[in-house]
Coordinates of N, CA, C and O and ligand atoms in Angstrom, one line a residue:
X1 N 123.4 -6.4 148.8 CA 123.8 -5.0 148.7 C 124.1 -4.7 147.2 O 124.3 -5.5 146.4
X2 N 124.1 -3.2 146.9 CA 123.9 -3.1 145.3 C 124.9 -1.8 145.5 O 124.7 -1.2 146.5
X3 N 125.8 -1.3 144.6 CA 126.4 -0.2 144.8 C 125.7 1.2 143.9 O 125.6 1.1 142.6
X4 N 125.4 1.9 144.3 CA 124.5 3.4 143.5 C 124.9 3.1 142.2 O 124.0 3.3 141.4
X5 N 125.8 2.9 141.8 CA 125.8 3.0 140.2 C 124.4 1.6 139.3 O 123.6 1.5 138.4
X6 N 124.9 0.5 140.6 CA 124.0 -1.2 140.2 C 122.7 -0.5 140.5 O 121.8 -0.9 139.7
X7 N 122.3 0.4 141.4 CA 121.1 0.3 141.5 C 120.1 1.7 140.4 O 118.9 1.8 140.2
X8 N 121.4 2.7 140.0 CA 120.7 3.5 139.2 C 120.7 3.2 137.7 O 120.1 3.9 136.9
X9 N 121.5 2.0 137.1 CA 121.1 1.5 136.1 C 119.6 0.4 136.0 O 118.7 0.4 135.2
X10 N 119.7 -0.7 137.4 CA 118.3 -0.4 137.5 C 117.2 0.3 137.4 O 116.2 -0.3 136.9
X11 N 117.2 1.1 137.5 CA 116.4 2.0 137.9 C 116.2 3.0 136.1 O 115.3 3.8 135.9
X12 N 117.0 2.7 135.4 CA 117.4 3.2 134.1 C 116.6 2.4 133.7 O 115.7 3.1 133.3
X13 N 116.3 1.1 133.5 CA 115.8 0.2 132.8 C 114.5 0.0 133.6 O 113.5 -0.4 133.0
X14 N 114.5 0.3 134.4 CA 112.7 0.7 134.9 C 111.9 2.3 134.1 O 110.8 2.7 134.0
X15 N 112.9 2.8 133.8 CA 112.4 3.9 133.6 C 111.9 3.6 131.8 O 110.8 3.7 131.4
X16 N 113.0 3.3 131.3 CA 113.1 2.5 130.2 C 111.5 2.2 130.0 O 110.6 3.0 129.5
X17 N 111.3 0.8 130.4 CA 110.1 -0.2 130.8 C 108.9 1.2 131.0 O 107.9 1.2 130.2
X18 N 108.9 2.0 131.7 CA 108.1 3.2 131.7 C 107.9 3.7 130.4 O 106.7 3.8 130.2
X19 N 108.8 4.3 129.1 CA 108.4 4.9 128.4 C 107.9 4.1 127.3 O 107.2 4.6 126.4
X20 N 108.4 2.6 127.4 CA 107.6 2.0 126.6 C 106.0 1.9 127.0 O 105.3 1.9 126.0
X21 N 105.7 1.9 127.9 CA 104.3 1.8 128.5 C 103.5 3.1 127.9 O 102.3 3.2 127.4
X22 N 104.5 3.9 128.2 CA 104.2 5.1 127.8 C 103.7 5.7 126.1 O 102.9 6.5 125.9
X23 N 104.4 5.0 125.4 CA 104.5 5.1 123.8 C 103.1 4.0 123.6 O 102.0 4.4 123.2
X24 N 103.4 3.1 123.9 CA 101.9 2.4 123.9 C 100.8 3.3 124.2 O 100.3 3.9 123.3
X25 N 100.5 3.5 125.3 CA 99.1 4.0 126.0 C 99.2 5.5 125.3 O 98.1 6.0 124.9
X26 N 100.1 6.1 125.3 CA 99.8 7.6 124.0 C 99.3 7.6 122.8 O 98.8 8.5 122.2
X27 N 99.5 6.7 122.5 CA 99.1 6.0 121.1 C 97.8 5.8 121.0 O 97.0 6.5 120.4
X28 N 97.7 4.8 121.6 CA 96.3 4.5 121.9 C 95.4 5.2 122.3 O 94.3 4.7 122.4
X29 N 95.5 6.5 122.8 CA 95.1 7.5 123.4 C 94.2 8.0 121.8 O 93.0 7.8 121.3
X30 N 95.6 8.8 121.2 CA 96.0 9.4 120.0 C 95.4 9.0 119.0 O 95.0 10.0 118.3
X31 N 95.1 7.7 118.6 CA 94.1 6.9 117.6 C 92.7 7.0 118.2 O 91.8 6.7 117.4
X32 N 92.5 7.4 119.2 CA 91.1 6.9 119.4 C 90.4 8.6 119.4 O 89.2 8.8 119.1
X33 N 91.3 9.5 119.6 CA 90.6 10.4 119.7 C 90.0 11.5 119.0 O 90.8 12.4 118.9
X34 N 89.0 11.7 118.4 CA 88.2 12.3 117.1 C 87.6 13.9 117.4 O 87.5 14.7 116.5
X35 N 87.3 14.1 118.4 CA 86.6 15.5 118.3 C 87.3 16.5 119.5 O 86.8 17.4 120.0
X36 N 88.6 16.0 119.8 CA 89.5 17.1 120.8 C 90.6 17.5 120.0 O 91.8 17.5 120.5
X37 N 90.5 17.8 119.2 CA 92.0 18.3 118.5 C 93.2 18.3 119.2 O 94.3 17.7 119.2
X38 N 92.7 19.6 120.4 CA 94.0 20.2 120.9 C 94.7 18.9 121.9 O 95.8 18.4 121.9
X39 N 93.8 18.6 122.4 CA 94.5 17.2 123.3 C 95.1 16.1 121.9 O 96.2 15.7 122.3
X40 N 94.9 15.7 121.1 CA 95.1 14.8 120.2 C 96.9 15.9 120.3 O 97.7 15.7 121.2
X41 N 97.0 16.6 119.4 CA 98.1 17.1 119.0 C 98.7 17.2 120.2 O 99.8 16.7 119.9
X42 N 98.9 17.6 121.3 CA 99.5 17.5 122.1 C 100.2 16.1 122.6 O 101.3 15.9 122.9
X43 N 99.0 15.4 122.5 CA 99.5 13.8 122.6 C 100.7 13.4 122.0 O 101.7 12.9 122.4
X44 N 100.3 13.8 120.4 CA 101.1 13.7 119.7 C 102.9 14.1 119.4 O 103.9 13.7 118.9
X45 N 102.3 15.3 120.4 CA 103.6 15.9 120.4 C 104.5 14.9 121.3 O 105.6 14.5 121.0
X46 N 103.9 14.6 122.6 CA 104.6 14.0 123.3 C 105.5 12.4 123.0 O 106.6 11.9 123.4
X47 N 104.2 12.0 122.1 CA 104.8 10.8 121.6 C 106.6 11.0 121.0 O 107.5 10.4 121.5
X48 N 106.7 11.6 120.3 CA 107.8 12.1 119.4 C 108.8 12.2 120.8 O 109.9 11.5 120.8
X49 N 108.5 13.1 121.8 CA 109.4 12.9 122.7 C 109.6 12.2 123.8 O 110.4 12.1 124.7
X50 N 108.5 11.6 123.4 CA 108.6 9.9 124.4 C 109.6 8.9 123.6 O 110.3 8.1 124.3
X51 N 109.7 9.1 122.2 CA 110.8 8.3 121.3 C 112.2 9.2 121.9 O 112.8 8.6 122.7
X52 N 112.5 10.4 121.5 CA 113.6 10.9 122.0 C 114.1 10.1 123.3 O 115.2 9.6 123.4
X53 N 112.9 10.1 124.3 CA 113.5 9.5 126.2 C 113.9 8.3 125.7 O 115.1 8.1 126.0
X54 N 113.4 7.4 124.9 CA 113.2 6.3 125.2 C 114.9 5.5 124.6 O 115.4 4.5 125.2
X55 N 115.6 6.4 123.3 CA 116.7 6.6 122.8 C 117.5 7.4 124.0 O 118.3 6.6 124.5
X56 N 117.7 8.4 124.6 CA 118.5 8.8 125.7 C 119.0 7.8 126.7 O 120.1 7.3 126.9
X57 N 117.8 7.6 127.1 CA 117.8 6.1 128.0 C 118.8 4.7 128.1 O 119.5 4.2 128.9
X58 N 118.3 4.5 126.5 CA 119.3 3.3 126.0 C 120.6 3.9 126.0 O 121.3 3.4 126.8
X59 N 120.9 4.7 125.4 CA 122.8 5.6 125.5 C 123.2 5.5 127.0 O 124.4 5.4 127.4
X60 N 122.4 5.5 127.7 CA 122.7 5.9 129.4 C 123.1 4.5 129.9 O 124.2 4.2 130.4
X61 N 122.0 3.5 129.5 CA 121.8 2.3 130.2 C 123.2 1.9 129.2 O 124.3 2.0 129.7
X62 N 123.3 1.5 127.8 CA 124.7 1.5 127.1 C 125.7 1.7 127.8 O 126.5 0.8 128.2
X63 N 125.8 2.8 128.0 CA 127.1 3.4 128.4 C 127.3 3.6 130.1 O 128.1 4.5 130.6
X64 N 126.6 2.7 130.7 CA 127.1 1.6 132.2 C 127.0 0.0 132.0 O 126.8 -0.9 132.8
X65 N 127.1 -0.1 130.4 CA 127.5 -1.7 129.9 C 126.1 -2.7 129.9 O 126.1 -3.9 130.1
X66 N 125.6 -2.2 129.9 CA 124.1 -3.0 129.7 C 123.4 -2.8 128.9 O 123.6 -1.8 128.2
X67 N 121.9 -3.7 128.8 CA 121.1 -3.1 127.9 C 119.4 -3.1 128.6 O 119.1 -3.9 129.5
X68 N 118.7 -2.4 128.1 CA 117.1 -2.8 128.6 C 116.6 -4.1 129.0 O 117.1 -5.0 128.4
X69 N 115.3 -4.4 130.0 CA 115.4 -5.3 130.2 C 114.3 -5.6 129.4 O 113.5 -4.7 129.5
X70 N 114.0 -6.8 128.5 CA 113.1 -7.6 127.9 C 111.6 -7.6 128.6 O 110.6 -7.1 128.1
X71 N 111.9 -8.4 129.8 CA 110.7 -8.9 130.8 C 110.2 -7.3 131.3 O 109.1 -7.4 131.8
X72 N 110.7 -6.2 131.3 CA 110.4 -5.3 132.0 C 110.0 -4.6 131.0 O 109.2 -3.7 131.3
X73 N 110.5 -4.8 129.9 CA 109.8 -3.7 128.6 C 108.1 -4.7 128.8 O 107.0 -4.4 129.3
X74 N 108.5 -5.9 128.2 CA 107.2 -6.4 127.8 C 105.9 -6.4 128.6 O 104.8 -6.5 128.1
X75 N 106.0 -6.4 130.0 CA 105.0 -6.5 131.2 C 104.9 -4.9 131.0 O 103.7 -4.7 130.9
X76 N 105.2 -4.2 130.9 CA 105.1 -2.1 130.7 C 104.1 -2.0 129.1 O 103.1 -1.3 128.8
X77 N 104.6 -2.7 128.6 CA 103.8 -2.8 127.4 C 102.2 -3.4 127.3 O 101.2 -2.9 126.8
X78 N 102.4 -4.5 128.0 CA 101.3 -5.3 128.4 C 100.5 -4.4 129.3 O 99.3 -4.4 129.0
X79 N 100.8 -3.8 130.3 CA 99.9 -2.9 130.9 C 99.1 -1.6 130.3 O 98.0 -1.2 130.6
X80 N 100.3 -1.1 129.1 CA 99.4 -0.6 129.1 C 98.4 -0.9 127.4 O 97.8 0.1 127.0
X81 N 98.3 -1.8 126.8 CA 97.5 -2.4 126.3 C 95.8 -2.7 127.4 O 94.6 -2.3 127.3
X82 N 96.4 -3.5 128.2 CA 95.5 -3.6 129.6 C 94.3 -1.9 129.9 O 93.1 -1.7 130.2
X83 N 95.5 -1.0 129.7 CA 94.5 0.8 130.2 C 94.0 1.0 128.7 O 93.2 1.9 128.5
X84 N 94.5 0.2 127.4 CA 93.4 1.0 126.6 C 92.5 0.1 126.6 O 91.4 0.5 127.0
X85 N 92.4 -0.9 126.4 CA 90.9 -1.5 126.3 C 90.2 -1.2 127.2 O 89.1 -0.8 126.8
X86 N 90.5 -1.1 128.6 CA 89.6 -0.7 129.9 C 89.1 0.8 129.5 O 87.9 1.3 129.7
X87 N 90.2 1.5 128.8 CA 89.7 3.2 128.8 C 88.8 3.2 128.0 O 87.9 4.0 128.0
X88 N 89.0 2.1 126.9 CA 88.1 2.4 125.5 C 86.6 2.1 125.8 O 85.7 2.6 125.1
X89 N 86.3 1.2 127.0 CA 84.5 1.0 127.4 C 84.2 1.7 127.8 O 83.0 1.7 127.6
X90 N 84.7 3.2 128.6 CA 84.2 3.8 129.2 C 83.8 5.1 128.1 O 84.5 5.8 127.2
X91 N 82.1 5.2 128.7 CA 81.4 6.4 128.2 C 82.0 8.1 128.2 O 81.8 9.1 127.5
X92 N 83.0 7.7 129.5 CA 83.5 9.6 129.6 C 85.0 8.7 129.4 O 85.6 8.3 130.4
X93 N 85.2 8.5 128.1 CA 86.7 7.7 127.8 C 87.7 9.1 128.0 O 88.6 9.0 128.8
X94 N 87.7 10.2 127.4 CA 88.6 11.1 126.8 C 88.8 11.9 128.1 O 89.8 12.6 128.0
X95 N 88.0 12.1 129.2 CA 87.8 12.6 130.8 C 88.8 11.6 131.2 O 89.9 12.1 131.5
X96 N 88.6 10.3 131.2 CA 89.3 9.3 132.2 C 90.3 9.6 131.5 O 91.3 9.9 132.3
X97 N 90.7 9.7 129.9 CA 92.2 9.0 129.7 C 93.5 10.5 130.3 O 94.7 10.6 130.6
X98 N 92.2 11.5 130.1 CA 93.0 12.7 130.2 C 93.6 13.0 131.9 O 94.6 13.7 132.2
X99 N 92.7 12.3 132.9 CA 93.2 12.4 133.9 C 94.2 11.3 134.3 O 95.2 11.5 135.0
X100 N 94.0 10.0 133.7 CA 95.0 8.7 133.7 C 96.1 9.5 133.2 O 97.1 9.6 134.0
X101 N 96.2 10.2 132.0 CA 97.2 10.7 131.6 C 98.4 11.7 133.0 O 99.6 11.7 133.3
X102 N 97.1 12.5 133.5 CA 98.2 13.4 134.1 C 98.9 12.9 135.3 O 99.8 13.5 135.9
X103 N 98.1 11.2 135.5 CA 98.6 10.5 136.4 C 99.7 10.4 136.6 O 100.5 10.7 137.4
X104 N 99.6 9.9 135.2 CA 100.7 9.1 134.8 C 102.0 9.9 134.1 O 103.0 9.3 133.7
X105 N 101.9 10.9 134.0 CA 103.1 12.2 134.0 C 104.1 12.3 135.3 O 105.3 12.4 135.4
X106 N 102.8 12.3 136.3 CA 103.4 12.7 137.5 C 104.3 11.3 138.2 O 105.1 11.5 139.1
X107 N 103.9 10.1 137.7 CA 104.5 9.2 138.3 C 106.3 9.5 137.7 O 107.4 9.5 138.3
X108 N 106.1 9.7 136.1 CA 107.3 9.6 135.5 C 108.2 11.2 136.2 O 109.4 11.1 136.4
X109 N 107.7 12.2 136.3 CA 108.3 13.2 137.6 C 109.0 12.6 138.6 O 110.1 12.9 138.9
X110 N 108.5 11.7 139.2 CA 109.0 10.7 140.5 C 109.9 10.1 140.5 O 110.8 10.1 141.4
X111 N 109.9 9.3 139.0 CA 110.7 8.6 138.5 C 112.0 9.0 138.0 O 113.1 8.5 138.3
X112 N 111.7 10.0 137.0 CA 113.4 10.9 137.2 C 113.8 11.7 138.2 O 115.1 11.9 138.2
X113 N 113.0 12.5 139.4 CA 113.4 13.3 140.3 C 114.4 12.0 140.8 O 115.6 12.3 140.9
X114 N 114.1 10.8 141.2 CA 115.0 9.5 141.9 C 116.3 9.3 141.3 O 117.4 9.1 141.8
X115 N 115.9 9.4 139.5 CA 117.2 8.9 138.9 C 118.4 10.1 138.9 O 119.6 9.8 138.8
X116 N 118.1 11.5 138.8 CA 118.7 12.3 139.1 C 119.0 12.7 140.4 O 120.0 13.4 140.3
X117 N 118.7 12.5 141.2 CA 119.3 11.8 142.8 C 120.0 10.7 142.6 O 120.9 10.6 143.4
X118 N 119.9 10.0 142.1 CA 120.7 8.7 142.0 C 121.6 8.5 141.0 O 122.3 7.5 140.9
X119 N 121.9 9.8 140.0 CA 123.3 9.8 139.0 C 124.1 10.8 140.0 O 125.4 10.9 139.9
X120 N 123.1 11.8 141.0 CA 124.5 12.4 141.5 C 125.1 11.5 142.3 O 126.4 11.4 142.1
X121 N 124.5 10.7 143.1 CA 125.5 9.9 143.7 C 126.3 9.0 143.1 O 127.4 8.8 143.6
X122 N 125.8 8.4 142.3 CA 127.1 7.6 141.2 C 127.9 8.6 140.6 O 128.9 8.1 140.1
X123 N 127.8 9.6 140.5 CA 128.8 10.5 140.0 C 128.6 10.3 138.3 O 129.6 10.4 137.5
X124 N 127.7 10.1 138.0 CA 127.1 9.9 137.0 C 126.4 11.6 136.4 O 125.2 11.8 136.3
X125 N 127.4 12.4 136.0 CA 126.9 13.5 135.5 C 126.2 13.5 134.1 O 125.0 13.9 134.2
X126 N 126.7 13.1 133.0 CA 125.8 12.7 131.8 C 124.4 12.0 132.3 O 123.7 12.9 132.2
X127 N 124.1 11.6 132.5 CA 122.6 10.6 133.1 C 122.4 11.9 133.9 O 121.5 12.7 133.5
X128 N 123.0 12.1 134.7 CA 122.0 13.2 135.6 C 121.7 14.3 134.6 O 120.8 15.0 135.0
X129 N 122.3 14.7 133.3 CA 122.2 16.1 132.5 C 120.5 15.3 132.0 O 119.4 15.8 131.9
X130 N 121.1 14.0 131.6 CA 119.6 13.7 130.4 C 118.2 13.3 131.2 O 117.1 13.4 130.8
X131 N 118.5 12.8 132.5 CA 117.4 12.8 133.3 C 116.7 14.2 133.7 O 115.5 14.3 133.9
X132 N 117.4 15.4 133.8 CA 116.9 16.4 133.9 C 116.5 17.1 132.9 O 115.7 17.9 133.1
X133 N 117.1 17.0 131.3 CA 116.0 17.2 130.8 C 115.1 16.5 130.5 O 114.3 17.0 129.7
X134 N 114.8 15.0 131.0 CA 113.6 14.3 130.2 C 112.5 15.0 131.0 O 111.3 15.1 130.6
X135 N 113.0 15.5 132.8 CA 112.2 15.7 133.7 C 111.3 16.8 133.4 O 110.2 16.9 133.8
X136 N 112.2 17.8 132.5 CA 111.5 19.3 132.1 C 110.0 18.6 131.1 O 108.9 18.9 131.5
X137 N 110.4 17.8 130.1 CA 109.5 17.3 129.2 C 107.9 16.5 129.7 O 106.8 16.4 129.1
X138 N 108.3 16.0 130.9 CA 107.5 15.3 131.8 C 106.4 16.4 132.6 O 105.2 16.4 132.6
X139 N 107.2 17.3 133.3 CA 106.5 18.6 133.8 C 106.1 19.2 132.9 O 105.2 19.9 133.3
X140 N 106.4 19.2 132.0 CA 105.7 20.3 130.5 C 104.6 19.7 130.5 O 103.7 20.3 131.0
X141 N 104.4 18.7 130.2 CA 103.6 17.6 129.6 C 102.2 17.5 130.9 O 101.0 17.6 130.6
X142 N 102.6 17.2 132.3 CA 101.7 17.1 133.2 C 100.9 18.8 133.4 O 99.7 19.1 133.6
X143 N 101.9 19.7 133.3 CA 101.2 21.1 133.4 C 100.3 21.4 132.5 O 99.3 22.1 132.7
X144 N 100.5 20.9 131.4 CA 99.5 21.3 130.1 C 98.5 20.8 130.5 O 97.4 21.4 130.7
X145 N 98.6 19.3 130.8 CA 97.6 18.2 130.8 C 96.3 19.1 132.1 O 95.1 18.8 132.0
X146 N 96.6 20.0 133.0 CA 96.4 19.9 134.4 C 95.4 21.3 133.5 O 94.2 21.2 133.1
X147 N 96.1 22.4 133.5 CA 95.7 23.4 132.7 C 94.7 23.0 131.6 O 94.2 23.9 131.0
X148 N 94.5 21.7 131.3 CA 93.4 22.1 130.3 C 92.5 21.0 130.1 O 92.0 20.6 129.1
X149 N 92.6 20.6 131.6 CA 91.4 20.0 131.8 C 90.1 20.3 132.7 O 89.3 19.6 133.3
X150 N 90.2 21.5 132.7 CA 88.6 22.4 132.7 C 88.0 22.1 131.5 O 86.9 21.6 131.3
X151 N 89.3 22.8 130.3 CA 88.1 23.1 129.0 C 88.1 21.9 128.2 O 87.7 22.1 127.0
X152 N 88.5 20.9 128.5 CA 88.7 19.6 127.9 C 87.0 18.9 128.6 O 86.1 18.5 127.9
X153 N 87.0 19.0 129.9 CA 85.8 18.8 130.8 C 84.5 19.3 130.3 O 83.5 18.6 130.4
X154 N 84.4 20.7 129.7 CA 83.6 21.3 129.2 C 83.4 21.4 127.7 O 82.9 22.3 127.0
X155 N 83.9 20.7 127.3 CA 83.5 20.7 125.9 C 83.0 19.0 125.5 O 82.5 18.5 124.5
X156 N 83.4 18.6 126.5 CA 83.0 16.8 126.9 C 81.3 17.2 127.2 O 80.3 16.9 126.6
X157 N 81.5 17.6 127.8 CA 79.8 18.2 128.6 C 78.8 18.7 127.8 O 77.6 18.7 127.9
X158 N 79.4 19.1 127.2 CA 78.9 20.0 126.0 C 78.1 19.3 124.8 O 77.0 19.5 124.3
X159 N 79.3 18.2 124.4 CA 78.5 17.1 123.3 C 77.9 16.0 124.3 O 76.8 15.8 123.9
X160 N 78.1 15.5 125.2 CA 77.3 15.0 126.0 C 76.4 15.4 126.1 O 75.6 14.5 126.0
X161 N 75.7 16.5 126.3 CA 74.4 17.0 126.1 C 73.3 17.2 124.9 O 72.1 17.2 124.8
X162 N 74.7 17.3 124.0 CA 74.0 17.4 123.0 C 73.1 15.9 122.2 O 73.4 14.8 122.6
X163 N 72.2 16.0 121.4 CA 71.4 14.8 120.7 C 72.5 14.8 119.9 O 73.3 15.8 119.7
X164 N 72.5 13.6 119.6 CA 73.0 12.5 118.1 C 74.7 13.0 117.8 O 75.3 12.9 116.8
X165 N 75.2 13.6 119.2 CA 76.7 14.2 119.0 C 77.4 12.7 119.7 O 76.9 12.0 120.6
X166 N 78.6 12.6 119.0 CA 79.8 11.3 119.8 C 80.2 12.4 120.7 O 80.3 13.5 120.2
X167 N 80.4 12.1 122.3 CA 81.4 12.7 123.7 C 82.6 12.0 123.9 O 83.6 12.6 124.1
X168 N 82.5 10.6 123.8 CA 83.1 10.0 124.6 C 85.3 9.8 124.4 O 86.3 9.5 125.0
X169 N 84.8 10.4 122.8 CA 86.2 10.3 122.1 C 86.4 11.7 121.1 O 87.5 11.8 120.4
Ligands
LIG1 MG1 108.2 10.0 129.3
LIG2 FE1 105.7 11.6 129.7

């Protein structure tokens, strides 16, 4: 048995483990991409506030006497090392990473909607204030991604068609 507070610092240090994954695979995203501007800067933007979560986080997990976990950063890391090489073979790379991406927004939605259910019950109001805003940041982030991947699709299509043009990044 684990008491709500044991199991939402858990759950802190999974989330943790998440935005390192996260900083990785944005990154990698971010470097590879050459002819989408608006997605590039956007990435970019997120990155910056993927550092902010990733500092909130540690204060939270801190201040219930612990710290991140090692084995759970490094295997989050390792994964996603694992999605760029796989993203980078592929011919519609900047299609896949963009929909991986909005995937993967929506998982981290999931992920704080639980931990903000899980600081009210520990009575954990600070954690619940910073999980709800990391969650606004997360929904920002998935809506944009969702919204503009029509014209992200169509401009893929477009140099794809074209002779002697790069699509894929
Ligand atoms: Mg995040
Ligand atoms: Fe995110």
């Amino acid at each position: 048995m684990a008491t709500p507070t044991e199991n939402l610092l858990d759950w802190l240090r999974d989330a943790h483990a998440m935005e390192q994954q996260a900083e990785k695979m944005l990154k990698a995203q971010a470097e590879r991409i050459e002819h989408y501007p608006a997605l590039k800067t956007r990435i970019e933007q997120h990155i910056e506030e993927t550092y902010g979560q990733q500092k909130l986080l540690d204060e939270c997990i801190a201040r219930l006497g612990s710290s991140p976990s090692t084995i759970k950063d490094m295997s989050a890391k390792l994964m996603a090392f694992g999605q760029a090489v796989g993203g980078s073979m592929m011919s519609d790379e900047v299609v896949k990473g963009a929909m991986s991406g909005y995937v993967f927004e929506n998982v981290e939605i999931a992920a704080y909607t639980v931990l903000i259910a899980a600081a009210k019950s520990a009575g954990d109001s600070k954690t619940q204030a910073v999980c709800e805003q990391i969650l606004a940041q997360e929904i920002a982030m998935a809506d944009w991604l969702r919204d503009h991947l029509p014209e992200l699709t169509e401009a893929f299509l477009a140099r794809s068609a074209a002779p002697d043009v790069e699509a894929k990044r």
